[in-house]
C-alpha positions in Angstrom: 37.9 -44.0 -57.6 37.3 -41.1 -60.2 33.4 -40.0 -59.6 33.3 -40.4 -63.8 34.4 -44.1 -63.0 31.7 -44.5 -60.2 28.8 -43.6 -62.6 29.9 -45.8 -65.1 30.1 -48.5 -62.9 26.8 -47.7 -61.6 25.1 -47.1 -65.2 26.7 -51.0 -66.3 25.2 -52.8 -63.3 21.4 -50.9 -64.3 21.9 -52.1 -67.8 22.7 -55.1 -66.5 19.9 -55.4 -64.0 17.7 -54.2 -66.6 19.0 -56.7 -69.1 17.9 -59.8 -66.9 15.0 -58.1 -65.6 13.6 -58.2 -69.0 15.0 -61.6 -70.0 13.0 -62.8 -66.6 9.8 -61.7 -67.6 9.7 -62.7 -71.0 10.0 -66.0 -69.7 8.1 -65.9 -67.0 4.9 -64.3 -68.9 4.7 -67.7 -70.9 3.4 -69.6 -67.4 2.0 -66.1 -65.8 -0.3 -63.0 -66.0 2.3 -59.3 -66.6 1.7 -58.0 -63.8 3.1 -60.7 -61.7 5.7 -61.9 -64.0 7.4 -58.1 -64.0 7.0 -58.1 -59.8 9.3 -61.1 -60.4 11.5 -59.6 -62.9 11.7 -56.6 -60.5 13.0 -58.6 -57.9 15.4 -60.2 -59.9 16.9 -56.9 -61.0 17.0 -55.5 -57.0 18.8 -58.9 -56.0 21.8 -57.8 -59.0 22.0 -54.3 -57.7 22.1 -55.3 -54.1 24.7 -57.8 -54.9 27.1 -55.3 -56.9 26.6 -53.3 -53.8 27.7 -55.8 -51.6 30.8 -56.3 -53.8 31.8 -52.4 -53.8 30.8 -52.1 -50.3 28.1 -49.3 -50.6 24.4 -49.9 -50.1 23.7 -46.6 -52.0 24.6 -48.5 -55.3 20.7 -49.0 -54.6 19.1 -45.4 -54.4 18.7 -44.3 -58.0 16.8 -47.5 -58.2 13.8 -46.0 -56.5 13.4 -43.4 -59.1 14.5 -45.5 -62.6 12.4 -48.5 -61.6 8.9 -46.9 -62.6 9.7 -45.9 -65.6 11.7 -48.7 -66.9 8.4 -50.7 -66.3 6.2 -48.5 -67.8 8.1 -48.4 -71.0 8.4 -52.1 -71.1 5.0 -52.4 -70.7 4.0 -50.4 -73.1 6.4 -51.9 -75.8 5.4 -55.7 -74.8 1.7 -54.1 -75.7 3.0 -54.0 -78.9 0.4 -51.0 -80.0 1.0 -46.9 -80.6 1.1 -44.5 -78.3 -2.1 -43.1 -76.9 -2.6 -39.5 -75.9 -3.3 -41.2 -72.4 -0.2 -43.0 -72.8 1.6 -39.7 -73.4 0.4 -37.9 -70.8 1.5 -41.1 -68.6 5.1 -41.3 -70.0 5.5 -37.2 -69.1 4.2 -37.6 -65.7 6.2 -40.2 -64.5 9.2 -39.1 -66.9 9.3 -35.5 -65.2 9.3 -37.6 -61.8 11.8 -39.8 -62.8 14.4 -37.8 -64.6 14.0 -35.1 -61.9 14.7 -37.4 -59.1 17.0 -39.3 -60.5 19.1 -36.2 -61.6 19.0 -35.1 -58.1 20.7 -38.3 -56.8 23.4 -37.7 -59.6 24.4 -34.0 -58.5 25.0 -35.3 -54.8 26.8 -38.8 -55.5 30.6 -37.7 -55.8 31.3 -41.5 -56.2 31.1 -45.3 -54.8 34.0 -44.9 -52.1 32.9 -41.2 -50.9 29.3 -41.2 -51.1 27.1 -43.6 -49.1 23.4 -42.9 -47.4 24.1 -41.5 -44.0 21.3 -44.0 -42.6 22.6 -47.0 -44.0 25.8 -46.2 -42.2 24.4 -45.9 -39.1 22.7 -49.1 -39.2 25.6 -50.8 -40.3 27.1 -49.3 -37.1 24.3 -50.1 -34.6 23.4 -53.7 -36.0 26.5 -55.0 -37.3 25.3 -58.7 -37.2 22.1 -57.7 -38.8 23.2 -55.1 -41.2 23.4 -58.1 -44.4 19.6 -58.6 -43.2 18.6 -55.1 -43.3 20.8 -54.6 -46.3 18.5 -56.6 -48.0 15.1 -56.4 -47.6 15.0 -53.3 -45.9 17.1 -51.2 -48.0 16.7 -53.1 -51.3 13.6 -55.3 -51.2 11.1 -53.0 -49.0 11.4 -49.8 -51.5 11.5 -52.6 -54.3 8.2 -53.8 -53.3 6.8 -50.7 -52.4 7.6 -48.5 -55.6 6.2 -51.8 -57.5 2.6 -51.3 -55.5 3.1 -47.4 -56.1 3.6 -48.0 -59.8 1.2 -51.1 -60.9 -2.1 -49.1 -61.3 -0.5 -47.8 -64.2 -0.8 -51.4 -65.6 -4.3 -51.4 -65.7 -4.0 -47.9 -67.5 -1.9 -49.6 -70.4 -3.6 -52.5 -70.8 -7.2 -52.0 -69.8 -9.0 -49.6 -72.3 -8.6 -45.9 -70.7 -11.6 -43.6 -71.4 -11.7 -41.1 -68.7 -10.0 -38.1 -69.8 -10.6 -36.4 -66.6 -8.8 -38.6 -63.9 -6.0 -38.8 -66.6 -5.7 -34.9 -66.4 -6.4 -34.6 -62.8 -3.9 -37.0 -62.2 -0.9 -35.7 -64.4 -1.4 -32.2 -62.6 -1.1 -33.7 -59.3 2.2 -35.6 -60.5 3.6 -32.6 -62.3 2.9 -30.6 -59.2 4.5 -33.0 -56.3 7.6 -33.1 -59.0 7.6 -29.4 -59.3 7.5 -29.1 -55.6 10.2 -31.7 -54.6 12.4 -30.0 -57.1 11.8 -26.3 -55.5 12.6 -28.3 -52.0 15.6 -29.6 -53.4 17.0 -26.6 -54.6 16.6 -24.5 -51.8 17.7 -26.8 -49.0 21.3 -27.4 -51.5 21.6 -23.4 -51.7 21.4 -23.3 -48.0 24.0 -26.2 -47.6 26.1 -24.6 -49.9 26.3 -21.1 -48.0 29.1 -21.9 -45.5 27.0 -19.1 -43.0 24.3 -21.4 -42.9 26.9 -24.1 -41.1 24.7 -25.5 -37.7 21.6 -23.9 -38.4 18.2 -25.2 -39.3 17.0 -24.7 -42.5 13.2 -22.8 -42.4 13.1 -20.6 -45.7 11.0 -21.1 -48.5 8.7 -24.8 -48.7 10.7 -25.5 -45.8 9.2 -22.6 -43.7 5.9 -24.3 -44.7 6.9 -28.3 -44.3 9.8 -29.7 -42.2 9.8 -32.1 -45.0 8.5 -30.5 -48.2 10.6 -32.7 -50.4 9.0 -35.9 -49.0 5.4 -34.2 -49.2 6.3 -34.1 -52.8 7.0 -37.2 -53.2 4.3 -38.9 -51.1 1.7 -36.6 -53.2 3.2 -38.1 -56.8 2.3 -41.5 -55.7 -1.6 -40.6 -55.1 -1.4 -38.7 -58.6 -0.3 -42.0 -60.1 -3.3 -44.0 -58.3 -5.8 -41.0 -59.6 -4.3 -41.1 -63.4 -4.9 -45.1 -63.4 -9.1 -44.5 -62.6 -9.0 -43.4 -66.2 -9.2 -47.2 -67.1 -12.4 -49.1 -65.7 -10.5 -52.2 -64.6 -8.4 -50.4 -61.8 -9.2 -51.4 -58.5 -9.7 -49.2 -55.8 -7.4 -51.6 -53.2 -4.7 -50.8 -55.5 -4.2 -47.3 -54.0 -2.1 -49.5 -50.7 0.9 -48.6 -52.9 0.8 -44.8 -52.2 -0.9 -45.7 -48.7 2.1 -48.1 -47.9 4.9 -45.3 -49.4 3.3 -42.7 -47.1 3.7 -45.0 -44.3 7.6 -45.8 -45.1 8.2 -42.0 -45.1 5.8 -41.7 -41.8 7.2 -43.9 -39.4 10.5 -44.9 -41.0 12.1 -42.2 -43.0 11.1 -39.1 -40.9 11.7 -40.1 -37.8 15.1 -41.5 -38.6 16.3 -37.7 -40.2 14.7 -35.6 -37.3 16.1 -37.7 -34.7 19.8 -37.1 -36.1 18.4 -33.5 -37.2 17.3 -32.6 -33.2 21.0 -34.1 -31.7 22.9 -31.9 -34.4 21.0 -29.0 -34.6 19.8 -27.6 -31.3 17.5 -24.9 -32.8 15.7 -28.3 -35.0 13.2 -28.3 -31.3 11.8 -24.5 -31.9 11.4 -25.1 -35.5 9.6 -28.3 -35.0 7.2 -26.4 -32.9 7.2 -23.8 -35.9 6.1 -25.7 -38.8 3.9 -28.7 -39.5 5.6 -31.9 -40.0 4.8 -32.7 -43.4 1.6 -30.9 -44.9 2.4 -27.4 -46.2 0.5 -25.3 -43.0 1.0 -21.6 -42.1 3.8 -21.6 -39.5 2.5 -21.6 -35.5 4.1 -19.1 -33.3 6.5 -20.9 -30.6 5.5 -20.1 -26.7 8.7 -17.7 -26.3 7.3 -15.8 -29.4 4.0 -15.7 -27.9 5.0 -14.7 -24.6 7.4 -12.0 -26.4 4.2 -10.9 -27.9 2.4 -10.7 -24.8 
């Protein structure tokens, strides 16, 4: 299958997704409140994408769905609001639209097409829980980031329709967005330069952000979901318990996510040990000095 083919293939079952989504909540908001009415909707859209992935046989039909999801439901928010644009609004609809496009654009450079590429880590639990793989397939590779992004991105309900008057969590909050964005797109870039220099083959990647941060892309992202939570305190009606989305998103990259890559990163890569003992984990830190450089010092 042509990649061209792939990502129109991929494009018609998001429109389609989309499509019902939106047909779901606007009947759904008739006997419920928005907010729960597009959780609904949401899932209803994740359940059509998993199931065209289970039709081409490639679980990764799922992983732009992370990045267009927030901004699909900000923008039908704000049209089901019915009212102009904001400058608060504005500044809401770059944020998140820097993130998205970014991210999303990222996925698009490395998918070559719906029979080549597929998520390494959805491959090798496919492999090691064969019986269990339609389970995992669906709630923990659809349903889980599903649920999670939702949490992430419903504080920005509040933000459209509450009545935002605090200019300064608004701003605070678009830098720290802008910034994680800016920083997962630096990371991005330098770890595909060093993939794409063939005398790089076998070794560990520690230039740039990532001689800082063994994971400086995931920083990034974890750091854009508390910049949403901080933009939404610009409305009065936003509830402090509503920052579990970015709490439960740092979590998933914690103890799922990062463990998962550095345990296939440490078997392939036998320098990945000294350069764990390098450089922090996941905050951007100053680099430590390994015990061979500091007896070579000594």
């Amino acid at each position: 299958m042509k990649r061209s083919v792939s990502f129109l293939i991929v494009a018609a079952v998001y429109i389609l997704a989309i499509a019902a989504g939106v047909a779901v909540f606007l009947f759904l908001n008739r006997y419920l409140n928005a907010i729960l009415a597009t959780f609904i909707a949401d899932v209803i859209a994740t359940l059509i994408v998993w199931g065209f992935g289970l039709a081409f046989k490639n679980a990764s039909m799922y992983d732009p769905y992370w990045s267009v999801q927030p901004l699909v439901i900000i923008i039908g928010w704000l049209i089901y609001r019915f009212k102009p644009l904001n400058i608060i609004d504005i500044l809401m609809l770059i944020s998140v639209g820097f993130w998205s496009i970014r991210l999303t654009y990222n996925w698009a450079s490395g998918f070559m097409g719906l029979t080549k590429t597929q998520d390494w880590r959805y491959v090798m639990l496919k492999e090691k829980h064969p019986k269990m793989y339609f389970i995992i397939n669906l709630f923990g590779i659809n349903l889980m980031p599903t649920v999670l992004v939702y949490l992430g991105t419903a504080p920005l309900y509040f933000v459209i329709f509450g009545k935002p008057s605090n200019f300064i969590f608004a701003s605070i909050g678009m830098l720290i967005m802008i910034t994680a964005a800016a920083i997962q797109l630096i990371a991005d870039r330098q770890m595909r330069e060093f993939r794409e220099d063939e005398s790089n083959r076998g070794l560990v990647m520690d230039r740039g952000l990532w001689g800082y941060s063994r994971h400086p892309n995931y920083f990034g992202e974890i750091t854009f979901w508390y910049g949403v939570f901080v933009f939404s305190l610009c409305s009065s009606v936003t509830k402090v318990y509503w920052i579990a989305g970015a709490v439960l998103i740092t979590l998933l990259f914690l103890f799922i996510s990062i463990p998962m890559i550095e345990q296939k990163l440490s078997k392939s890569r036998p320098a990945y040990q000294e350069y764990k003992q390098k450089v922090s984990m996941l905050l951007p830190l100053p680099p430590k000095r390994t015990e061979i450089e500091a007896e070579e010092n000594n």
